[in-house]
Coordinates of C-alpha atoms and ligand atoms in Angstrom, one line a residue:
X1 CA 0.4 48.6 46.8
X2 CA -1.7 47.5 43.8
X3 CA -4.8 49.3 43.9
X4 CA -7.9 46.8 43.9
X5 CA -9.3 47.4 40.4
X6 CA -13.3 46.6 39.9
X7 CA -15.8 47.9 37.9
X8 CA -18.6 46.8 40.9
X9 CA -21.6 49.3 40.2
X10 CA -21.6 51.8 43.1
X11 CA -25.2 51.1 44.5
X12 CA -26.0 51.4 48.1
X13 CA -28.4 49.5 49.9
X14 CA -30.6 51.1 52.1
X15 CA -29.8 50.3 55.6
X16 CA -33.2 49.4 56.4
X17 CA -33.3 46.7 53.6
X18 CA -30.5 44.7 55.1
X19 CA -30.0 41.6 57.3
X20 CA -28.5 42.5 60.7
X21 CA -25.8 39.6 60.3
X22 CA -24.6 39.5 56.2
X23 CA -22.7 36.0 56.3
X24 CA -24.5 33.9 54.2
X25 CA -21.6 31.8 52.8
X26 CA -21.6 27.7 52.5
X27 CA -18.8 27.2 54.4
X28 CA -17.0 28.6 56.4
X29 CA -20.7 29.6 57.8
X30 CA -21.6 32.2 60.2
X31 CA -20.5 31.7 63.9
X32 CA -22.9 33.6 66.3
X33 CA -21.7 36.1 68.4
X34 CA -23.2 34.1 71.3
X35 CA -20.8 31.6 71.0
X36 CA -17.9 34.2 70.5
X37 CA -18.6 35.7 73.0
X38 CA -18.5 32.7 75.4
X39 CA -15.5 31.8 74.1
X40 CA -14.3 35.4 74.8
X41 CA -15.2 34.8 78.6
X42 CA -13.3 31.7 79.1
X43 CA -10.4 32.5 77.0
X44 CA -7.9 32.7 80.2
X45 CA -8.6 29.3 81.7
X46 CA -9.7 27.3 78.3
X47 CA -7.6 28.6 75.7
X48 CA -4.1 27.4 75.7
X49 CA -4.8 24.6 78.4
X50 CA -4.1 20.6 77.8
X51 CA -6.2 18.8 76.0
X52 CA -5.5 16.1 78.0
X53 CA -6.9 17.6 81.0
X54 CA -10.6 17.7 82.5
X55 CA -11.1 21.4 81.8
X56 CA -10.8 20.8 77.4
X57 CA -12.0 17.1 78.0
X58 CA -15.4 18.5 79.4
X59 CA -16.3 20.0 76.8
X60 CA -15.4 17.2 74.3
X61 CA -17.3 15.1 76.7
X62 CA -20.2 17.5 76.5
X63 CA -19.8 17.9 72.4
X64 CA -20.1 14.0 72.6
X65 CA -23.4 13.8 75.3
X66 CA -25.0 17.0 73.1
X67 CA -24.5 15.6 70.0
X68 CA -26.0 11.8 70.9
X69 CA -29.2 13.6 72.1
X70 CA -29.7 15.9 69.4
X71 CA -29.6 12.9 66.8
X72 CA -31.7 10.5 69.4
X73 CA -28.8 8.0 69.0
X74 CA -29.9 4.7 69.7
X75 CA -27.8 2.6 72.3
X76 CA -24.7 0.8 71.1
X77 CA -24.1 3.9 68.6
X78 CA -20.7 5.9 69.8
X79 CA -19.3 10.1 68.5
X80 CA -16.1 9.5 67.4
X81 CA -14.0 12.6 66.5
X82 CA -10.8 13.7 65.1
X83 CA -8.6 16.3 63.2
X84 CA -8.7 17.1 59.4
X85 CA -12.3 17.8 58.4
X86 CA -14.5 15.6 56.7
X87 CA -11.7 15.2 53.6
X88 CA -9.6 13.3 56.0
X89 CA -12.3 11.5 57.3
X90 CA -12.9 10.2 53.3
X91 CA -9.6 9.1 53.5
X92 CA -9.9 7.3 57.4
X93 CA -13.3 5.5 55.7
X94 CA -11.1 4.3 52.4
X95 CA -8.8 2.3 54.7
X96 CA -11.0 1.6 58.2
X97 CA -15.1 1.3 57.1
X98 CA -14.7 0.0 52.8
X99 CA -14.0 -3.5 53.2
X100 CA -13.8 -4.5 50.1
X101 CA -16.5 -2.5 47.4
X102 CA -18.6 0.4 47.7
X103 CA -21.3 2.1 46.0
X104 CA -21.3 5.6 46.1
X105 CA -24.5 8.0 44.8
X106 CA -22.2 11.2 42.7
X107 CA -24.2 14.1 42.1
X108 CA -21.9 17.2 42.8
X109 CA -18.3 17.7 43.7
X110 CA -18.2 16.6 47.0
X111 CA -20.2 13.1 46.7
X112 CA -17.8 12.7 43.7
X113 CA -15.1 13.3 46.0
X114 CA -15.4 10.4 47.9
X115 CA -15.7 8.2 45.2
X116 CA -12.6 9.4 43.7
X117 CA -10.9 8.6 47.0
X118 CA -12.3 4.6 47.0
X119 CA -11.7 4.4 43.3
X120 CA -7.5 5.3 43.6
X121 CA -7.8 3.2 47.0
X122 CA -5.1 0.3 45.9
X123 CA -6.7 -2.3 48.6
X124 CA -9.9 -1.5 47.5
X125 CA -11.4 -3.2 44.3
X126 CA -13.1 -0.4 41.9
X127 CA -16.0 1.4 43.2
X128 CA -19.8 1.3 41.6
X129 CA -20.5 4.7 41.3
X130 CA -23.9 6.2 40.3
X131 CA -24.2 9.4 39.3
X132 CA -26.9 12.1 38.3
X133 CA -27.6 15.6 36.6
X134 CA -26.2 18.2 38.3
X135 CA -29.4 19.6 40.4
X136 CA -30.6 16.0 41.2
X137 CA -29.8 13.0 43.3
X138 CA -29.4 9.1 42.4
X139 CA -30.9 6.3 44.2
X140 CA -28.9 4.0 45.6
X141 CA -29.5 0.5 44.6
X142 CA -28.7 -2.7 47.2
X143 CA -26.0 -5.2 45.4
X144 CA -24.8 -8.5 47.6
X145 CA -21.2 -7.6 46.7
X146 CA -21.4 -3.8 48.3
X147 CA -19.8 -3.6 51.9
X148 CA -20.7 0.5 52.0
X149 CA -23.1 2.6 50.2
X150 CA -21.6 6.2 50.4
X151 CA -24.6 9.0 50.3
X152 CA -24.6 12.8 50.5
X153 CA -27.1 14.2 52.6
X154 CA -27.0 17.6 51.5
X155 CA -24.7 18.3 48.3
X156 CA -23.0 21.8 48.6
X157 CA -22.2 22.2 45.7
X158 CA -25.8 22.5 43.9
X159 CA -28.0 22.8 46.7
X160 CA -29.8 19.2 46.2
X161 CA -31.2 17.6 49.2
X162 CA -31.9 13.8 49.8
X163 CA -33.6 11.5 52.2
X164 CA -31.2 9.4 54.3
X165 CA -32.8 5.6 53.8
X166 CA -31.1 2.5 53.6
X167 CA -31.3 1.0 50.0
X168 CA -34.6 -0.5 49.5
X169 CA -34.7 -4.3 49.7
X170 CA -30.3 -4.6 51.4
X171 CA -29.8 -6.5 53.9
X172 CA -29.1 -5.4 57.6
X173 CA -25.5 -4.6 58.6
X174 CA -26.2 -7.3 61.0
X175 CA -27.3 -10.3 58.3
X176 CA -24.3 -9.5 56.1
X177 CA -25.6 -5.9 54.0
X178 CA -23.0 -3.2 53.5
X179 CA -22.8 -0.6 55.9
X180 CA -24.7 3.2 55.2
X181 CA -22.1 6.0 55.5
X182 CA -23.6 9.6 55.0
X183 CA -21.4 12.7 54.5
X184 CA -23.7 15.0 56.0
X185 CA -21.3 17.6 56.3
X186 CA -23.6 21.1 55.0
X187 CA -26.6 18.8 56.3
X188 CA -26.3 17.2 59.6
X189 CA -28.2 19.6 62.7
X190 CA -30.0 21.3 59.6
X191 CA -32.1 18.6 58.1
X192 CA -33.9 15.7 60.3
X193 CA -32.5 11.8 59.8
X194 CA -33.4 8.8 61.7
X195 CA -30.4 7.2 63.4
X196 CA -31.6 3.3 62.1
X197 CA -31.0 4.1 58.9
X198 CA -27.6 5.5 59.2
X199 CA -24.2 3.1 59.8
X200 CA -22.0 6.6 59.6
X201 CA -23.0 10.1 59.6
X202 CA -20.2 12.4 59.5
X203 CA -19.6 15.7 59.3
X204 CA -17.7 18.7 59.9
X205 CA -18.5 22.1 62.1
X206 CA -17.9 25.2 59.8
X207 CA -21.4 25.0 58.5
X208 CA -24.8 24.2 60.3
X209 CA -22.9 24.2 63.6
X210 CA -21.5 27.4 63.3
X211 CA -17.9 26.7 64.3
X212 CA -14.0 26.2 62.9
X213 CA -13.3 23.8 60.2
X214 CA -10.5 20.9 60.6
X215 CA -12.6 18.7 62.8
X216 CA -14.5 15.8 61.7
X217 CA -17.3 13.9 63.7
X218 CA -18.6 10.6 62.6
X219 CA -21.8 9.0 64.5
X220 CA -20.8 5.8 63.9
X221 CA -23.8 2.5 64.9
X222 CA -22.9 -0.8 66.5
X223 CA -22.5 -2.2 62.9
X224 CA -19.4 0.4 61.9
X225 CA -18.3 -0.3 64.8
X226 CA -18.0 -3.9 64.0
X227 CA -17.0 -3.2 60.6
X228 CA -13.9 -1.2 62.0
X229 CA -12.7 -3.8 64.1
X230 CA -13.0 -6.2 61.7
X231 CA -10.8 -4.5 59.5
X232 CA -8.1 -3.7 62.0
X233 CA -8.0 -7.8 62.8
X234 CA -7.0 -8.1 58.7
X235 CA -4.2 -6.1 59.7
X236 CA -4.1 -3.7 56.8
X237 CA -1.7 -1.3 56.7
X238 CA -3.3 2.1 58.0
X239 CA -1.6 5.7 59.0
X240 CA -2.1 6.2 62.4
X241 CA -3.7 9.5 61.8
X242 CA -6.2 7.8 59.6
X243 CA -6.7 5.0 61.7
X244 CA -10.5 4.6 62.9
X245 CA -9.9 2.6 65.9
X246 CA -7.1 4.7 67.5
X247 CA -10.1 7.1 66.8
X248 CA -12.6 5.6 68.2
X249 CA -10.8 4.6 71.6
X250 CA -9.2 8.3 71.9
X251 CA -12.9 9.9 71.4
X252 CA -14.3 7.5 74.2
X253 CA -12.1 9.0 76.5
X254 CA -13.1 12.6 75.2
X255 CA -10.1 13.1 72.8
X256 CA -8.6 13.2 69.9
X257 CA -5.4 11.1 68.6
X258 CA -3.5 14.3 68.4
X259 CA -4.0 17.9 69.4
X260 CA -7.6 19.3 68.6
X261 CA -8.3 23.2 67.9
X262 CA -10.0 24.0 71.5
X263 CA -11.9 27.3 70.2
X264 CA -13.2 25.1 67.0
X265 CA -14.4 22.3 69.8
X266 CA -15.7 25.2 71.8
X267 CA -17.8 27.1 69.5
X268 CA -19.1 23.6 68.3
X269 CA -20.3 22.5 71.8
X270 CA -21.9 25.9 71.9
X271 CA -24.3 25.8 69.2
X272 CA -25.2 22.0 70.3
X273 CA -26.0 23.4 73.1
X274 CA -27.9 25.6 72.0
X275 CA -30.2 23.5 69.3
X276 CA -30.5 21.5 72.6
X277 CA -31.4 24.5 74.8
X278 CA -34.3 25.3 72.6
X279 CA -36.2 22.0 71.0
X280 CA -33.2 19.7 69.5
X281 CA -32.9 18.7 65.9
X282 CA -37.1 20.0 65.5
X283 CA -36.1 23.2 66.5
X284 CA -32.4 23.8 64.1
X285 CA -34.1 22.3 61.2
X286 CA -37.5 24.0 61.8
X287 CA -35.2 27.2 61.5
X288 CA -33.7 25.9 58.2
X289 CA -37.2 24.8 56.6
X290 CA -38.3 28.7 57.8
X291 CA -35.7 30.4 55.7
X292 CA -35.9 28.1 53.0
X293 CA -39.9 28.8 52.8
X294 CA -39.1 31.9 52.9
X295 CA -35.8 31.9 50.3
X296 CA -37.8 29.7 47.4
X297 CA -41.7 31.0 47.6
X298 CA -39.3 34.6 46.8
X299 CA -37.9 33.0 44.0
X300 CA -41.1 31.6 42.8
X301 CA -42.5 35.3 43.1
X302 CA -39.8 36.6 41.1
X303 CA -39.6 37.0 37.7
X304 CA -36.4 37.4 37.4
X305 CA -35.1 34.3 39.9
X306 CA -35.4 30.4 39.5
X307 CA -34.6 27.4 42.0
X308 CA -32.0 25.4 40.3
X309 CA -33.0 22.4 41.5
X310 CA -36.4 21.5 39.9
X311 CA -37.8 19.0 42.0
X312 CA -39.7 20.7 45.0
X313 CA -38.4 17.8 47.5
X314 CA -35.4 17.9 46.3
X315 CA -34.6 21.6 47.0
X316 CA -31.9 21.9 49.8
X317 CA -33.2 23.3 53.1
X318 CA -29.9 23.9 53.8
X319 CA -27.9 25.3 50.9
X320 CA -30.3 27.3 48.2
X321 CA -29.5 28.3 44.6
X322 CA -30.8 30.2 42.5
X323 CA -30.7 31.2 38.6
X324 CA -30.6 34.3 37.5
X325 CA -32.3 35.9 34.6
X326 CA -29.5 36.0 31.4
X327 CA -30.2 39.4 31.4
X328 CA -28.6 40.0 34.7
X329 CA -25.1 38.9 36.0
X330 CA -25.6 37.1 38.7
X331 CA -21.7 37.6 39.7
X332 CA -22.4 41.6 39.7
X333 CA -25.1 41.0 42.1
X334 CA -22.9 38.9 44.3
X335 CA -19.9 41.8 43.8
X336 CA -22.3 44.4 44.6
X337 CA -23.9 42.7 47.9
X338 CA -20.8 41.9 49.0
X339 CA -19.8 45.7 48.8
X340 CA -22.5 46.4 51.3
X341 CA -21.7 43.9 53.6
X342 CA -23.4 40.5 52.4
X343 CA -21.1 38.3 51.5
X344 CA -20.6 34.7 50.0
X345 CA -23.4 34.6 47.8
X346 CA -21.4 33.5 44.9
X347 CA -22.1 30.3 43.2
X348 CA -20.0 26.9 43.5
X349 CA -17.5 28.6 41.2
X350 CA -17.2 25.0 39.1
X351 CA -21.1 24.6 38.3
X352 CA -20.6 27.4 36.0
X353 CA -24.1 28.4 36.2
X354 CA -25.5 32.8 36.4
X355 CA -26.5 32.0 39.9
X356 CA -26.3 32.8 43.5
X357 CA -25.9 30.0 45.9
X358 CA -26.4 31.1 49.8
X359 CA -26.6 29.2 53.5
X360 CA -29.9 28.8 55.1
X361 CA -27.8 27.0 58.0
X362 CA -29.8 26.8 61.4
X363 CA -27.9 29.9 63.3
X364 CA -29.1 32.1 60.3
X365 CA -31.8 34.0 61.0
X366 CA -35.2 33.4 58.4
X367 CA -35.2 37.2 58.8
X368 CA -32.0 37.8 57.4
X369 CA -33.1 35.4 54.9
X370 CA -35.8 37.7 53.9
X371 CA -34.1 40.6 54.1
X372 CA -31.0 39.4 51.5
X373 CA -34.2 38.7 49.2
X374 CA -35.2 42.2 49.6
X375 CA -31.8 43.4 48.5
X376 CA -31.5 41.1 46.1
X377 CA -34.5 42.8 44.4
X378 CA -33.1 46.2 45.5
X379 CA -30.0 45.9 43.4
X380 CA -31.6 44.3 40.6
X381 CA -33.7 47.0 40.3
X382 CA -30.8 49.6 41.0
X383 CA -28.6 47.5 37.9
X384 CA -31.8 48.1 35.4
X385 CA -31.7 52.0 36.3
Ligands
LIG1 C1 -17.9 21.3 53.0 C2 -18.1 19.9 52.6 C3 -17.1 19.0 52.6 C4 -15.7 19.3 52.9 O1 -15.5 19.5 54.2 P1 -14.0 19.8 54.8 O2 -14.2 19.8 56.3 O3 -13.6 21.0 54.2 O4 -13.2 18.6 54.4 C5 -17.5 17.7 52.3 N1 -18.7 17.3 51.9 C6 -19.7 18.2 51.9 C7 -21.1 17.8 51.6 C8 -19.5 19.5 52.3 O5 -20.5 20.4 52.2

């Protein structure tokens, strides 16, 4: 075997310094114990059952009911879920919600991922696409010849939060304006939205719901609904896979088109359950503003650390980044955590930047926030010895 050659300082951390969980990564996020350990208990009769019968379609019916109360979804709005993360689901939106043109807001690598996806779209005519500095967000602007505005609600990749509004002065869905499609993927069950001003808002579970990846979920209002139906009467040609309203009918019945990942769908239900348990979307974002208070009024303190992103309001609650001091490496620091157990504080490796980037997802605990900012200053102070 080939040893595993690093030149990681050898500092320890003193055990009463650090957080009692050490996952602080963007995604795949921490998955509570709790829920593993449900899981655990019904592994013999859930695990390895149909997905077709009641015992697995129970709990997609309740991962359907918890999720329309924790976003308050207005009447007329439908969950729709299915396999292949919120990647696939780009690809479902090219051919099933874009009718024609969309406008989408690029600030980062995922919203630019989108847009990359509706621009090589051959049915679809080219794409308006906005973009911004890294470390800010665009505004979206209302156009009569845009059918969907494509916003980010939280971008990964730099730690850049925006509100979810519909463009100032569009039109309704419902008198003609395009439709409002969020990817709210690191964002949704961590930051608050209102419902009216969404059309979409899809995600995926490996991040502030503290599950698998490979599922997507998209909240989808009267008006998408529309939209998808309307495309489906064009009769463009769609891959059954991808196709929104084979979807949309398989979710009503609390499915999927084809075979789900139970323990994903499990672990998922489990942590809407429990946001629901204790106060709803007040309570799993209250948790995320807590550590984020907590993460950025440390780096403000500091004089060696700096928020990337230098609007106050636009500083994720969600996903925080900081910059290091040139005189330390911030990847050393990462290395050096990481060899005491905290891991995936490394930066969004193509943003280039001497940073650390870590999750401040509802199931982490604000105390573990403040304790990785205690180490952080432990080992920055052990590196300057
Ligand atoms: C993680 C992430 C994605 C990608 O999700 P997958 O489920 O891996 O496809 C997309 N958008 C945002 C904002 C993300 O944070």
């Amino acid at each position: 075997m080939i040893p595993y050659v690093t030149d990681t300082p050898d500092i320890s951390i003193p055990a009463n310094l650090l957080p009692a969980d050490g996952r602080f990564g963007a995604g795949p996020s921490k998955v509570r114990h709790e829920a593993v350990d449900a899981l655990a208990a019904v592994s013999g009769t859930y695990l390895g059952t149909s997905h077709r019968q009641k015992t697995v379609k129970s709990v997609v019916g309740s991962l359907r009911e918890g999720l329309r109360q924790l976003f308050s979804l207005p009447d007329g709005y439908e969950v729709a879920l299915g396999n292949g993360g919120t990647t696939c689901f780009w690809d479902a939106a090219t051919f099933g919600l874009i009718e024609r043109k969309s406008q989408h807001l690029s600030f980062g690598e995922f919203s630019s991922k989108f847009a990359t996806a509706a621009a090589d779209a051959p049915h679809l005519e080219e794409p308006e696409i906005i973009a911004s500095e890294v470390g800010t967000h665009p505004e979206a602007v209302a156009r009569e010849d845009i059918d969907l505005y494509a916003l980010t609600h939280n971008e990964t990749s730099t730690g850049v939060m925006m509100p979810i509004t519909r463009p100032r002065g569009a039109a309704a869905p419902a008198d003609g304006g395009g439709l409002v499609a969020v990817d709210a993927t690191s964002g949704a069950g961590g930051l608050r939205v209102d419902p009216e001003q969404f059309d979409a808002y899809y995600f995926a579970p490996q991040k502030c719901f503290g599950s698998d990846g490979g599922l997507w979920v998209a909240l989808l209002s009267p008006a998408a609904q529309d939209r998808i139906a309307a495309i489906a009467a064009t009769k463009r040609w769609v891959p059954a896979s991808l196709d929104l309203t084979i979807a949309l009918s398989n979710s009503k019945l609390d499915q999927t088109y084809n075979t789900p990942a139970l323990a994903t769908i499990f672990l998922f239900d489990h942590q809407v359950s429990w946001f629901n348990e204790q106060g709803g979307l007040e309570f799993s974002a209250g948790r995320s503003d807590r550590s984020s208070e907590i993460f950025y009024t440390w780096a403000d303190n500091s004089d060696f650390a700096t928020p990337f992103v230098t609007r106050e309001e636009d500083r994720s609650h969600v996903i925080g980044t900081i910059d290091l001091d040139g005189s330390i490496n911030a990847a050393t620091v990462a290395a050096v955590l990481r060899a005491n157990g905290i891991v995936d504080t490394e930066p969004y490796r193509k943003l280039g930047r001497n940073q650390l980037r870590i999750a401040m997802f509802p199931g982490i605990d604000p105390d573990d926030v403040a304790a990785l900012c205690a180490c952080v200053n432990y080992v920055v102070g052990a590196l300057a010895q």
